[in-house]
Coordinates of C-alpha atoms and ligand atoms in Angstrom, one line a residue:
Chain A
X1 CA 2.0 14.2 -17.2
X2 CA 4.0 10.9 -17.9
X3 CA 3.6 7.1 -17.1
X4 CA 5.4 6.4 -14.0
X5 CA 8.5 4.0 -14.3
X6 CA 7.6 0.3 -13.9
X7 CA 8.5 -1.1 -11.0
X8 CA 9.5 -4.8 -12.0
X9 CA 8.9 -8.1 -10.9
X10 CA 11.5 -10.7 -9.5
X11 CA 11.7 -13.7 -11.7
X12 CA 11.0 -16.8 -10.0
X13 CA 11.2 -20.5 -10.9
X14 CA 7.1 -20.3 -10.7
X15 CA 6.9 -16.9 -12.6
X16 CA 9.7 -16.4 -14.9
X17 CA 8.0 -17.9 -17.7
X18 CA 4.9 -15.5 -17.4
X19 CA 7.3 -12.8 -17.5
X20 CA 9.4 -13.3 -20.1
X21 CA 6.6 -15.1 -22.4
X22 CA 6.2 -11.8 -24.6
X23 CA 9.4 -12.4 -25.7
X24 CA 7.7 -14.4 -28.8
X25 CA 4.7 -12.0 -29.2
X26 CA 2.5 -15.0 -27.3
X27 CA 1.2 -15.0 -23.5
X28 CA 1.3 -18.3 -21.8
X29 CA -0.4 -19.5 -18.8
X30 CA -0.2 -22.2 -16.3
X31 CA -2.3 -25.0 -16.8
X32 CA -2.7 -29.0 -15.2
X33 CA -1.0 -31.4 -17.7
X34 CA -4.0 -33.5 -15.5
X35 CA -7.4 -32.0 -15.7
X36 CA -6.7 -29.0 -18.2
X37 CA -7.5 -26.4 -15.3
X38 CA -6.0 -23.3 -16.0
X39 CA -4.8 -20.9 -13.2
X40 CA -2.5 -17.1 -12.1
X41 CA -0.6 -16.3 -10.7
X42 CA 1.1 -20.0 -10.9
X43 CA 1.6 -22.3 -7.8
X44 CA 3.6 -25.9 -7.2
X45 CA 0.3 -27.2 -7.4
X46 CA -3.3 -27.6 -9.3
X47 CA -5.9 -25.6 -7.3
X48 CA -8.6 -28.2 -8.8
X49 CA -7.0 -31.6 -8.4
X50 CA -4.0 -31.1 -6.5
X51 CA -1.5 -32.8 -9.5
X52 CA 2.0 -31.6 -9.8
X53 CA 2.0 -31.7 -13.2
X54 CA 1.6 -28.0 -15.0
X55 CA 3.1 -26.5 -17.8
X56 CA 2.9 -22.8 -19.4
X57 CA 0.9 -22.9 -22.4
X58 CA -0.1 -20.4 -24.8
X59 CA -3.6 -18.5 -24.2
X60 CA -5.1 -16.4 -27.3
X61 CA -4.5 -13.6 -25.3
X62 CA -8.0 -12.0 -25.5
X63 CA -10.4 -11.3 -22.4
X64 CA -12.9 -8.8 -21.2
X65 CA -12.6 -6.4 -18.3
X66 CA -13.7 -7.4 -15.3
X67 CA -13.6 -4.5 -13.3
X68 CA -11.3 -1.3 -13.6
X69 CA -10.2 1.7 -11.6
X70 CA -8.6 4.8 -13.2
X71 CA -6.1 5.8 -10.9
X72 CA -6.2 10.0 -10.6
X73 CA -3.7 10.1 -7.9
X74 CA -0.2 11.3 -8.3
X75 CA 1.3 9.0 -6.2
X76 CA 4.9 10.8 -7.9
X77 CA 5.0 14.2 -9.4
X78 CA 3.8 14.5 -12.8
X79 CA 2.2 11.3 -12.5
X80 CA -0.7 10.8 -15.7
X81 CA -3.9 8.6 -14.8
X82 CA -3.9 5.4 -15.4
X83 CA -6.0 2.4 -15.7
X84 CA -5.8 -1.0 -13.2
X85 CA -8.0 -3.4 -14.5
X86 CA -8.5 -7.6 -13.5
X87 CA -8.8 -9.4 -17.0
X88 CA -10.9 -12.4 -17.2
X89 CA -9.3 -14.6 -19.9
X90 CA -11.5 -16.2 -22.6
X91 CA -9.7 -19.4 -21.8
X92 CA -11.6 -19.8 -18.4
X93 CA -14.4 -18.6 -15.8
X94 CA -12.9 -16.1 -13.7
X95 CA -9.2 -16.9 -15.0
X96 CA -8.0 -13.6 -13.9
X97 CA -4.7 -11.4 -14.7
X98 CA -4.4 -8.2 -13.3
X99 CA -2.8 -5.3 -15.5
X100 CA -3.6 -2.0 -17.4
X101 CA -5.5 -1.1 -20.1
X102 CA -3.8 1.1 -22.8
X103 CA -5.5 3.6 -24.6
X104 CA -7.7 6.5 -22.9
X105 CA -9.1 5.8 -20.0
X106 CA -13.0 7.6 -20.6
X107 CA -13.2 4.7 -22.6
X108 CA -12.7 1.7 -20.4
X109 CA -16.3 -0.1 -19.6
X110 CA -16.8 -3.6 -17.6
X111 CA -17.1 -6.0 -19.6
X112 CA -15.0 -4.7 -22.5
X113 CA -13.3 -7.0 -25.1
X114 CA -9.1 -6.4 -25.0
X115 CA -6.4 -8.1 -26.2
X116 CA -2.8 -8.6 -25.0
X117 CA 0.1 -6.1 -26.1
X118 CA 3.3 -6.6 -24.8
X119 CA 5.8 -3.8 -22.8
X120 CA 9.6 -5.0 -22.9
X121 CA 11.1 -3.3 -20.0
X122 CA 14.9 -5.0 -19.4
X123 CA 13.9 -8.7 -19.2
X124 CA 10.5 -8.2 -18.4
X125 CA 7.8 -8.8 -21.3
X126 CA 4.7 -7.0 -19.4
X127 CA 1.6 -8.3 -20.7
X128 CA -0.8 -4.8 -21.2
X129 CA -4.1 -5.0 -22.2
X130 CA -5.5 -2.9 -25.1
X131 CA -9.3 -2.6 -26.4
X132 CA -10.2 -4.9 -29.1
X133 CA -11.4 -2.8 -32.5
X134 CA -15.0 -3.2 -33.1
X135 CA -14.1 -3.9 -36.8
X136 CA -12.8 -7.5 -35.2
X137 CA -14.0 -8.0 -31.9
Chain B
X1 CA -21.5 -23.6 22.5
X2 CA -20.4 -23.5 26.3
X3 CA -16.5 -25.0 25.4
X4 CA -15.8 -22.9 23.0
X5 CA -12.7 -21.0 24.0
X6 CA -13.8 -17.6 23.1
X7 CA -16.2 -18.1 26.0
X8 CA -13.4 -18.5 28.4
X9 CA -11.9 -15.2 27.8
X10 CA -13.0 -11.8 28.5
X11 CA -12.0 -8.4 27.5
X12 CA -11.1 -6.6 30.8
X13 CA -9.5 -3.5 30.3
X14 CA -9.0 -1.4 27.3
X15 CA -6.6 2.2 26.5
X16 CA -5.3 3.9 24.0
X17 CA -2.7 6.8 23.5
X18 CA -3.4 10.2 22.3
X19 CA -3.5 10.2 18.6
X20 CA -0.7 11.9 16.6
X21 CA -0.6 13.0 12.9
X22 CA 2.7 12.9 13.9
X23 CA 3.1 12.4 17.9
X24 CA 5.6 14.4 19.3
X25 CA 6.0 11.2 21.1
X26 CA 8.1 8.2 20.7
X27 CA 6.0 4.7 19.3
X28 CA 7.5 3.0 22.6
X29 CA 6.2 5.9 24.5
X30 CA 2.5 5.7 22.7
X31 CA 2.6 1.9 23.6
X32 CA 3.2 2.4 27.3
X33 CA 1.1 5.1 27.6
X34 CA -1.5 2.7 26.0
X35 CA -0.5 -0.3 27.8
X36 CA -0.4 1.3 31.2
X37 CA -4.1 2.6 30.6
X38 CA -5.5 -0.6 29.8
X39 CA -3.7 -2.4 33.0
X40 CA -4.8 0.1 34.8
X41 CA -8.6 0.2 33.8
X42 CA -8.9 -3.5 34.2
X43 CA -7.5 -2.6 38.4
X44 CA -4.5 -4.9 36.8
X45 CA -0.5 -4.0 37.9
X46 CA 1.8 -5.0 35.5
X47 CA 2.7 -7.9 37.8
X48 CA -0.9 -9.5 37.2
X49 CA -0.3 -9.3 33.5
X50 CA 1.7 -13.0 32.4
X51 CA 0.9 -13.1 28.7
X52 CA 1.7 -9.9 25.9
X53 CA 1.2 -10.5 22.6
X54 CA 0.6 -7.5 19.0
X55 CA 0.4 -7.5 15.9
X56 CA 2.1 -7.7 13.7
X57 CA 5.8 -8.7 14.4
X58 CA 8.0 -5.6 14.2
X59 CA 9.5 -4.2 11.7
X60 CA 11.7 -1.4 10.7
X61 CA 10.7 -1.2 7.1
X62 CA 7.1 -0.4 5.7
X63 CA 7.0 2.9 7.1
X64 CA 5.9 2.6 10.8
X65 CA 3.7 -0.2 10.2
X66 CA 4.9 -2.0 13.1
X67 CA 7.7 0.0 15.0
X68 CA 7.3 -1.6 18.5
X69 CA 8.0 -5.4 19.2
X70 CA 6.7 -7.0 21.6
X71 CA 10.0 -8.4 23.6
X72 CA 10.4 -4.3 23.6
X73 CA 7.2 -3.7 24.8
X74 CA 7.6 -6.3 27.8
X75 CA 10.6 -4.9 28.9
X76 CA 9.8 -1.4 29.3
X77 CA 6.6 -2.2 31.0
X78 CA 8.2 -4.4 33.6
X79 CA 6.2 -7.5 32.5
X80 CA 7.2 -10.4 33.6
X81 CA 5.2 -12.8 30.8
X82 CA 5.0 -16.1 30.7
X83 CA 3.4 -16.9 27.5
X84 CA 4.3 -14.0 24.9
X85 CA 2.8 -14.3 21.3
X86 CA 2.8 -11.8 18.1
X87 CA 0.6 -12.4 14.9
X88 CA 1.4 -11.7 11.3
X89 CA -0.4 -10.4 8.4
X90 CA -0.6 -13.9 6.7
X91 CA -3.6 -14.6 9.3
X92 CA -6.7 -13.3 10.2
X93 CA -5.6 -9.8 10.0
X94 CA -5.6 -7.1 12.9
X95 CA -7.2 -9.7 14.7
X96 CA -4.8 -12.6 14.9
X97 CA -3.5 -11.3 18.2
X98 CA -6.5 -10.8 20.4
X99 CA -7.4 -14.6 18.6
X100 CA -4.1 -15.9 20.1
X101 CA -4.3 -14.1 23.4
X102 CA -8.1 -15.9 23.5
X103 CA -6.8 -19.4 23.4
X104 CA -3.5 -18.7 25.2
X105 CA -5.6 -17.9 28.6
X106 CA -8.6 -20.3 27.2
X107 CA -5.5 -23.0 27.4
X108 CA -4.7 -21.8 30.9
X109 CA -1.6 -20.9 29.9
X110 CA -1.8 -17.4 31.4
X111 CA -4.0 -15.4 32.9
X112 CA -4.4 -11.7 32.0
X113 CA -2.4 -11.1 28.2
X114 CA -1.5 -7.8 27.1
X115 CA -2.6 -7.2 23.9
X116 CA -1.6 -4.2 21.6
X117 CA -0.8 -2.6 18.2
X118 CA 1.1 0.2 17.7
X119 CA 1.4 2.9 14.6
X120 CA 3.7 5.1 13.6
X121 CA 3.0 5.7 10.4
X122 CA 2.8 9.4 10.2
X123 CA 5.9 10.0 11.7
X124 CA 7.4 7.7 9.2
X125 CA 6.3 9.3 5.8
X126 CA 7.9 12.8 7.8
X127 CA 11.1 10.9 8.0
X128 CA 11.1 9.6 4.5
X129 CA 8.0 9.3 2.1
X130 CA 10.6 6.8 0.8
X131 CA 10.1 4.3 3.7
X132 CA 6.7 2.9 1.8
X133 CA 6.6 0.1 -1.0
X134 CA 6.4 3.2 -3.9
X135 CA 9.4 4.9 -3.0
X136 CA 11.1 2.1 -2.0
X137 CA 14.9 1.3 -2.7
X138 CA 13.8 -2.1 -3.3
X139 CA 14.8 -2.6 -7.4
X140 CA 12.1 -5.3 -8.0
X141 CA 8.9 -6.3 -6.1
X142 CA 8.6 -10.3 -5.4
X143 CA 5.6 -12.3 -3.5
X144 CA 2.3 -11.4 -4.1
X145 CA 3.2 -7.6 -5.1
X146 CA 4.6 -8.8 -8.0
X147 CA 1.4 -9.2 -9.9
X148 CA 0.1 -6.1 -9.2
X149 CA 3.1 -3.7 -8.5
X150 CA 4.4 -3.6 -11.8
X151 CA 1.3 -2.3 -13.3
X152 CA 1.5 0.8 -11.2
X153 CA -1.0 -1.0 -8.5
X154 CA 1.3 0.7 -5.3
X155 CA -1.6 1.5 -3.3
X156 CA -4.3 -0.6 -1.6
X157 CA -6.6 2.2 -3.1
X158 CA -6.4 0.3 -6.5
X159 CA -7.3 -2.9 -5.5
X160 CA -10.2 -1.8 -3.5
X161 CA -11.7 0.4 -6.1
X162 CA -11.6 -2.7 -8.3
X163 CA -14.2 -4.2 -5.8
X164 CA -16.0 -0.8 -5.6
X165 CA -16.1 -0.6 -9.4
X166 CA -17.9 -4.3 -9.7
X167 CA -19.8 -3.8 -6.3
X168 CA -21.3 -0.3 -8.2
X169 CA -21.7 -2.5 -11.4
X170 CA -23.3 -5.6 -10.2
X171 CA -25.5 -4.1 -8.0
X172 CA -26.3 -0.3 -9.1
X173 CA -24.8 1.1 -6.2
X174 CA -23.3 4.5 -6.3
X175 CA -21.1 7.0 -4.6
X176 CA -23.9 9.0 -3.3
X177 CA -24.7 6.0 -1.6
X178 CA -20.6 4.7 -0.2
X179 CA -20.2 8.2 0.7
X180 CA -22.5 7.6 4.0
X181 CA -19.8 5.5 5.3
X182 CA -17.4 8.7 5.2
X183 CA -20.4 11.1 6.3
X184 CA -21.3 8.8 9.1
X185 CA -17.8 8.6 10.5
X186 CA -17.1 12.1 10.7
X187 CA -19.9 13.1 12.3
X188 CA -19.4 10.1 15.4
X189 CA -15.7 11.1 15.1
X190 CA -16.8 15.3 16.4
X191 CA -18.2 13.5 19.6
X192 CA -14.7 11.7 19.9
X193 CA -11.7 13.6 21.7
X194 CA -9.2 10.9 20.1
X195 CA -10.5 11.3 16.8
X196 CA -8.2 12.9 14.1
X197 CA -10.5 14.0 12.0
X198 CA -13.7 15.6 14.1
X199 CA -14.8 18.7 11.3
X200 CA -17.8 17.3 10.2
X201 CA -18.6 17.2 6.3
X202 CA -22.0 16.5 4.0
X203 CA -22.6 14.5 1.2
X204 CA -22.0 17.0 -1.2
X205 CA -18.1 17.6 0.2
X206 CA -17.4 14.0 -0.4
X207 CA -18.6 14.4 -3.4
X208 CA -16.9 16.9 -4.0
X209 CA -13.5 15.2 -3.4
X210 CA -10.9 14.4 -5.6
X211 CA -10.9 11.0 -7.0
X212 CA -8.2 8.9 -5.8
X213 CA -8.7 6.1 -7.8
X214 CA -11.6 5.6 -9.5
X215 CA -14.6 5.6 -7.9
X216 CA -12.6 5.6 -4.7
X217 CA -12.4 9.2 -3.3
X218 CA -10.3 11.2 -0.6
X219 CA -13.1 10.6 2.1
X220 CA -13.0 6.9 1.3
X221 CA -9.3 6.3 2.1
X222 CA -8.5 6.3 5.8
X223 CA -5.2 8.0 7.2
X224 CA -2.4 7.0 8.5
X225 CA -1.9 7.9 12.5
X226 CA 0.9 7.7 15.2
X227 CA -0.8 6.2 18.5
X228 CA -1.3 2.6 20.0
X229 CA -4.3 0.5 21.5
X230 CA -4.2 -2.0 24.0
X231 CA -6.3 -4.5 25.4
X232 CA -5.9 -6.9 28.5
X233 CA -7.9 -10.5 27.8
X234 CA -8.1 -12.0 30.8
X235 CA -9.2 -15.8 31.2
X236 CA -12.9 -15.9 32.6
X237 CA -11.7 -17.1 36.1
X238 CA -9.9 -14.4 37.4
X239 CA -12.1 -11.5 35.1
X240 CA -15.3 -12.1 37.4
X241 CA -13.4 -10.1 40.6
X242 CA -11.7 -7.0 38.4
X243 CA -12.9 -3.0 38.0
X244 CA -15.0 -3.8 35.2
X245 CA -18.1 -5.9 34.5
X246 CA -16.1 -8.5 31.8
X247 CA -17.0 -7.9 28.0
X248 CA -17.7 -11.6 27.4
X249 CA -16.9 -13.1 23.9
X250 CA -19.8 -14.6 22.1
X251 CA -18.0 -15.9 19.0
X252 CA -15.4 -15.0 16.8
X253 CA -14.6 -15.8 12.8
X254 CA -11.4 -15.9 10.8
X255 CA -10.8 -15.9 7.4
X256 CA -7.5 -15.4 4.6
X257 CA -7.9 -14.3 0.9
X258 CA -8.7 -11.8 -1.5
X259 CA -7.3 -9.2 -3.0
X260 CA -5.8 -10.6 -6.0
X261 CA -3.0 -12.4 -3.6
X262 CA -2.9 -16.2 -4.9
X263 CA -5.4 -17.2 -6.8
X264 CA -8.3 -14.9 -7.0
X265 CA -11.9 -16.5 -7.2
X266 CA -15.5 -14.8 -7.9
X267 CA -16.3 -11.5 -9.2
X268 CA -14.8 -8.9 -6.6
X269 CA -18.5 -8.1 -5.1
X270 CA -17.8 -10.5 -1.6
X271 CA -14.8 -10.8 0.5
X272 CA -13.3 -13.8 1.5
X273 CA -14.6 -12.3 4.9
X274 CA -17.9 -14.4 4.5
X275 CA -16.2 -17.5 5.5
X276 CA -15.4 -15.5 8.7
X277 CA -19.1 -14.6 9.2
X278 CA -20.3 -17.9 8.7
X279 CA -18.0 -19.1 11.2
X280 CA -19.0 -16.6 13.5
X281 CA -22.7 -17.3 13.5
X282 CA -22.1 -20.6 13.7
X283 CA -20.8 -20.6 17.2
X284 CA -23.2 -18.8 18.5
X285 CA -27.1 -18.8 19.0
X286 CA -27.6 -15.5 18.8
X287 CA -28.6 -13.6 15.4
X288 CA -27.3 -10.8 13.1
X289 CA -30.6 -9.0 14.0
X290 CA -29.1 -9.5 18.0
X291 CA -26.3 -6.5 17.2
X292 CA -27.0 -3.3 18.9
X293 CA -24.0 -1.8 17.4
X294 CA -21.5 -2.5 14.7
X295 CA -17.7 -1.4 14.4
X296 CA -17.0 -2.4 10.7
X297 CA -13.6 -2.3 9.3
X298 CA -13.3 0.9 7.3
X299 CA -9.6 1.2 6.3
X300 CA -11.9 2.1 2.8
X301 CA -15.3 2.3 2.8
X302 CA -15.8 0.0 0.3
X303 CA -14.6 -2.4 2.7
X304 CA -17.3 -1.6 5.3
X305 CA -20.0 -2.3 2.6
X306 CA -18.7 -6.0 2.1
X307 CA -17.8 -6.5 5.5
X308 CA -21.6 -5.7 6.2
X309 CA -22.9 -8.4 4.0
X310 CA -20.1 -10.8 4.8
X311 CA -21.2 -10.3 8.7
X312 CA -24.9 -11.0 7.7
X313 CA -26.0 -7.6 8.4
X314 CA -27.2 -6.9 5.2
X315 CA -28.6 -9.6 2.5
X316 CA -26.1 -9.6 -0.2
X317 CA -26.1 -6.3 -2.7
X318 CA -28.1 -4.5 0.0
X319 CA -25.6 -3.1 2.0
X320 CA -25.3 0.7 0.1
X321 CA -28.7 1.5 0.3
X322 CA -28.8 0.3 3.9
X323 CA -26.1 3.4 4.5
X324 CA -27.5 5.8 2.4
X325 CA -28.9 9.0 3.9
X326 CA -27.2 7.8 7.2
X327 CA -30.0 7.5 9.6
X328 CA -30.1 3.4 9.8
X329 CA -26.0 3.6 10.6
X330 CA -26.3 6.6 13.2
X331 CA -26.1 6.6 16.9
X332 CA -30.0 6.5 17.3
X333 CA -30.2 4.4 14.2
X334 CA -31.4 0.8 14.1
X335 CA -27.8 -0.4 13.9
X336 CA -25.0 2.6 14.9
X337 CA -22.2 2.0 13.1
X338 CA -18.3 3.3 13.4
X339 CA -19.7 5.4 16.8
X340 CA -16.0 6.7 17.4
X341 CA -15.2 7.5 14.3
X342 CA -13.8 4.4 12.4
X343 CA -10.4 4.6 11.0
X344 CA -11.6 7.0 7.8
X345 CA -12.0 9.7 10.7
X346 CA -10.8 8.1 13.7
X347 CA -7.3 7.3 12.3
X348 CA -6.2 4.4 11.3
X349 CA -5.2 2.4 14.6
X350 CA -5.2 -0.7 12.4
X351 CA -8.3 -2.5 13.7
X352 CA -7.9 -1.9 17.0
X353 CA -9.2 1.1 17.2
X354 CA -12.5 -0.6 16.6
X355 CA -12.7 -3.3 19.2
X356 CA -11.6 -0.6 21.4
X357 CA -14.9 1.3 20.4
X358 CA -17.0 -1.9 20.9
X359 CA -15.5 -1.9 24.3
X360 CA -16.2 2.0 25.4
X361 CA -19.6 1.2 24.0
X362 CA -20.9 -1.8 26.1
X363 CA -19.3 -0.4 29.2
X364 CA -21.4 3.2 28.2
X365 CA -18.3 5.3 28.5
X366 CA -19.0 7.0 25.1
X367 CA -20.2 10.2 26.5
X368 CA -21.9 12.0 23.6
X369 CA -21.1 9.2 21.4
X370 CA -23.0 6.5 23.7
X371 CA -26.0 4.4 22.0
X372 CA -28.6 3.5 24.2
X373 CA -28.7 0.3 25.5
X374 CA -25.5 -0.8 24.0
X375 CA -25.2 -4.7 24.8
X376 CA -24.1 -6.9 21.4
X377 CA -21.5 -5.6 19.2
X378 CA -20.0 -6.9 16.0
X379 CA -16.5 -6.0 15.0
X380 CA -14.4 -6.6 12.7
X381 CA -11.3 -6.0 10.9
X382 CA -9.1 -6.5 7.8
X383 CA -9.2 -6.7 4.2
X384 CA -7.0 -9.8 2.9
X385 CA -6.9 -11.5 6.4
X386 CA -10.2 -11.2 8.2
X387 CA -11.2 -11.3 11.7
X388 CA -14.6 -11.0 13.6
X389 CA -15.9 -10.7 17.0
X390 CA -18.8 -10.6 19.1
X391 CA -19.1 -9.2 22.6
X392 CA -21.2 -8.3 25.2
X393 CA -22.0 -7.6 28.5
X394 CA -25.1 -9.1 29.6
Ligands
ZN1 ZN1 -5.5 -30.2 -12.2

């Protein structure tokens, strides 16, 4: 049973920096120079006041699983379970990435602290999720 | 109420091709075969019919998701249309064309319009399994698969158990409970020749299924079918003199979103389908309690529980114990649901199939399927782009 290969995402003029933002060990999000709303995936415009104006900026990179599914099916031979999860940032009410959750997946619960860990695949930095240790969570 | 457009357009006829996990026949061949029944049953020729229109546009990639056009479809039929439409999937779903075909004779710019949507999706994965978004040859996903693609998301199984997980979560739900939706569909689908899957199966067999993706489970995932369903919508006028007594639209809703494409809002325990709901009820004076029978959208039946609340037919949270144990939801229920089948046993015809079903109900051709008294039924479709309608006869 191994991970199936990543399929990866096109790099846009909206998206690249979300992408490649792991590069420096630090996720950024897009947020309203304006009114400080934060939002994902990123648009040409803020969803709260409408203002061009937005800018990646760095999050802490710690949330808490919203919701989860392990995934049992081998959608290619050989594939291993893994776990889909939507990620509400700390930053803001339902400021949501979706992603995976490293680590076994018995042990994923709703409402789980995790923080973000990086996957370089070619020029891709994909921002994973893993659980926060209770010694500092 | 009395200018809305809905209410100037009438379903009039209604068919639908043998089903096929594969058809030995050809998708063009499903869609006349379909089409021609329709015509036919509304006591239409093809020369009466001046408006076609399907969903969505075609296409040769996505594995038979769309393998007849409708310029295609005109042609072979020997329609000679005058106003010709075809929906896509950024709308309100499945639904998008019978909502076009509504306002194209409600605009009296045709008369009786054509309406189908045709599948060839098990033929497809035959040909190639490659011909879907996981095998693709595509080297990188863009658009709205991007977010979730690359984090092995390939199925719409994932993002639906995400709702299942927080719907189970929020509200205490379970899978004994969901599993009704599977139960309940099998056993209408053993009364239904068309049906693809007609053996029936308990409780304990779908629990008893292998997790697909957590807690979604075999039984809650439709399956993919080769077959098409028409419909002819005919403008009010000229319906009052044809074969059939005119299914009359009451009201229909619409509604995009969801799903994690854009920018995802609330807590993944209500679809954007509420908006469609609302603006369903609010164009009519009739009630949720009104429905006599309900053809919810089960492509997963996850999806049926929110479409249930988003339709009003349950309060909010209520929804999977209103299916448990089945007897509310079956044919001599309080409010029969899925009564051919839905698409988790009936096939996936792509939302279709269950307007069709609405249809054979209120005009009492269900045979050993038939509910009583079968006057008001909600449908509705989709899961990203929503649509809802409600018909009747009387
Ligand atoms: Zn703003």
């Amino acid at each position: 049973m191994t991970a199936p290969p990543r399929k990866l995402p096109v790099l846009d003029d909206l998206s690249g920096f979300f992408w490649t933002s792991g590069a420096d060990g630090v996720l950024r999000v897009q947020r309203c120079t304006a009114c400080g709303h934060w939002q994902h995936p990123p648009l040409p415009s803020c969803a709260q006041c409408h203002a061009d104006d937005l800018a990646p900026q760095p999050v802490s990179g710690r949330g808490r699983v919203k919701t989860f599914t392990i995934n049992r099916q081998a959608w290619t031979p050989g594939m291993a379970p893994f776990t889909f999860a939507a990620i509400e940032l700390d930053e803001q009410a339902e400021l949501y990435l979706f992603s995976n959750v490293t680590g076994d997946p018995e042990a994923v619960r709703t409402g789980m602290a995790v923080e973000v860990t990086f996957e370089q695949q070619d020029d891709v930095w994909l921002p994973l999720f893993r659980p926060v240790e209770a010694a500092h969570g | 109420m009395a200018d809305l457009p809905e209410r100037r357009a009438c379903i009039t006829g209604i068919g639908q091709s043998k089903v096929g996990r594969p058809s030995s026949e050809t998708p063009i061949r499903l869609t006349m075969q379909a089409a021609r029944e329709a015509v036919a049953d509304a006591g239409l020729t093809m020369a009466d019919i001046d408006g076609i229109a399907n969903y969505p546009m075609k296409t040769t990639e996505g594995g038979g998701i769309s393998p007849v056009g409708v310029g295609e479809a005109m042609f072979a039929l020997g329609i000679d249309a005058t106003w010709i439409g075809s929906s896509t999937h950024e709308g309100p779903g499945h639904m998008g064309a019978i909502f076009q075909a509504v306002m194209a004779v409600a605009t009296g710019l045709c008369r009786h319009v054509l309406v189908f949507r045709s599948v060839a999706q098990a033929q497809a994965r035959l040909q190639a399994r490659g011909s879907t978004l996981l095998g693709g040859s595509r080297g990188r996903v863009e658009g709205n698969n991007a977010w979730t693609v690359p984090f092995h998301a390939i199925s719409p199984a994932n993002m639906w158990a995400l709702y299942a997980q927080a719907y189970f979560d929020r509200y205490g739900a379970s899978s004994e409970q969901l599993g009704w939706v599977a139960v309940n569909g099998r056993r209408n689908a053993a009364l239904n020749p068309n049906a693809i899957y007609r053996n029936p199966i308990t409780i304990d067999d779908y629990m008893a299924s292998r997790v697909i993706s957590s807690p979604l489970r075999l039984y809650d995932c439709d399956t993919h079918i080769d077959g098409c369903t028409a419909l002819v919508i005919s403008c009010a006028d000229a319906a009052m003199d044809l074969r059939n007594q005119p299914i009359r639209i009451e009201a229909m809703g619409m509604a995009l979103g969801g799903i994690g494409q854009g920018i995802h809002t609330g807590d993944f325990t209500a679809l954007p389908a509420g908006r469609a709901g609302d603006m369903l009820w609010s164009r009519t004076d009739l009630k949720p309690r009104d429905v006599d029978n309900a053809q919810i959208y089960d492509g997963f039946s996850i999806l049926t529980l929110l479409w249930l609340e988003a339709l009003q037919l349950c309060a909010p949270g209520e929804a999977a114990a209103f299916v448990e144990g089945g007897t509310r939801i079956a044919l001599d229920g309080e409010l029969p649901m899925n009564t051919g089948g839905g698409q988790l046993s009936g096939g996936r015809w792509h939302g279709f199939g269950h307007t069709h079903e609405a249809c054979v109900q209120l005009w009492g051709r269900g045979g050993a399927r038939q509910v009583a008294g079968a006057r008001l039924s909600a449908v509705c479709n989709g899961g990203y782009g929503y649509g809802a309608l409600l018909l009747r006869t009387d």
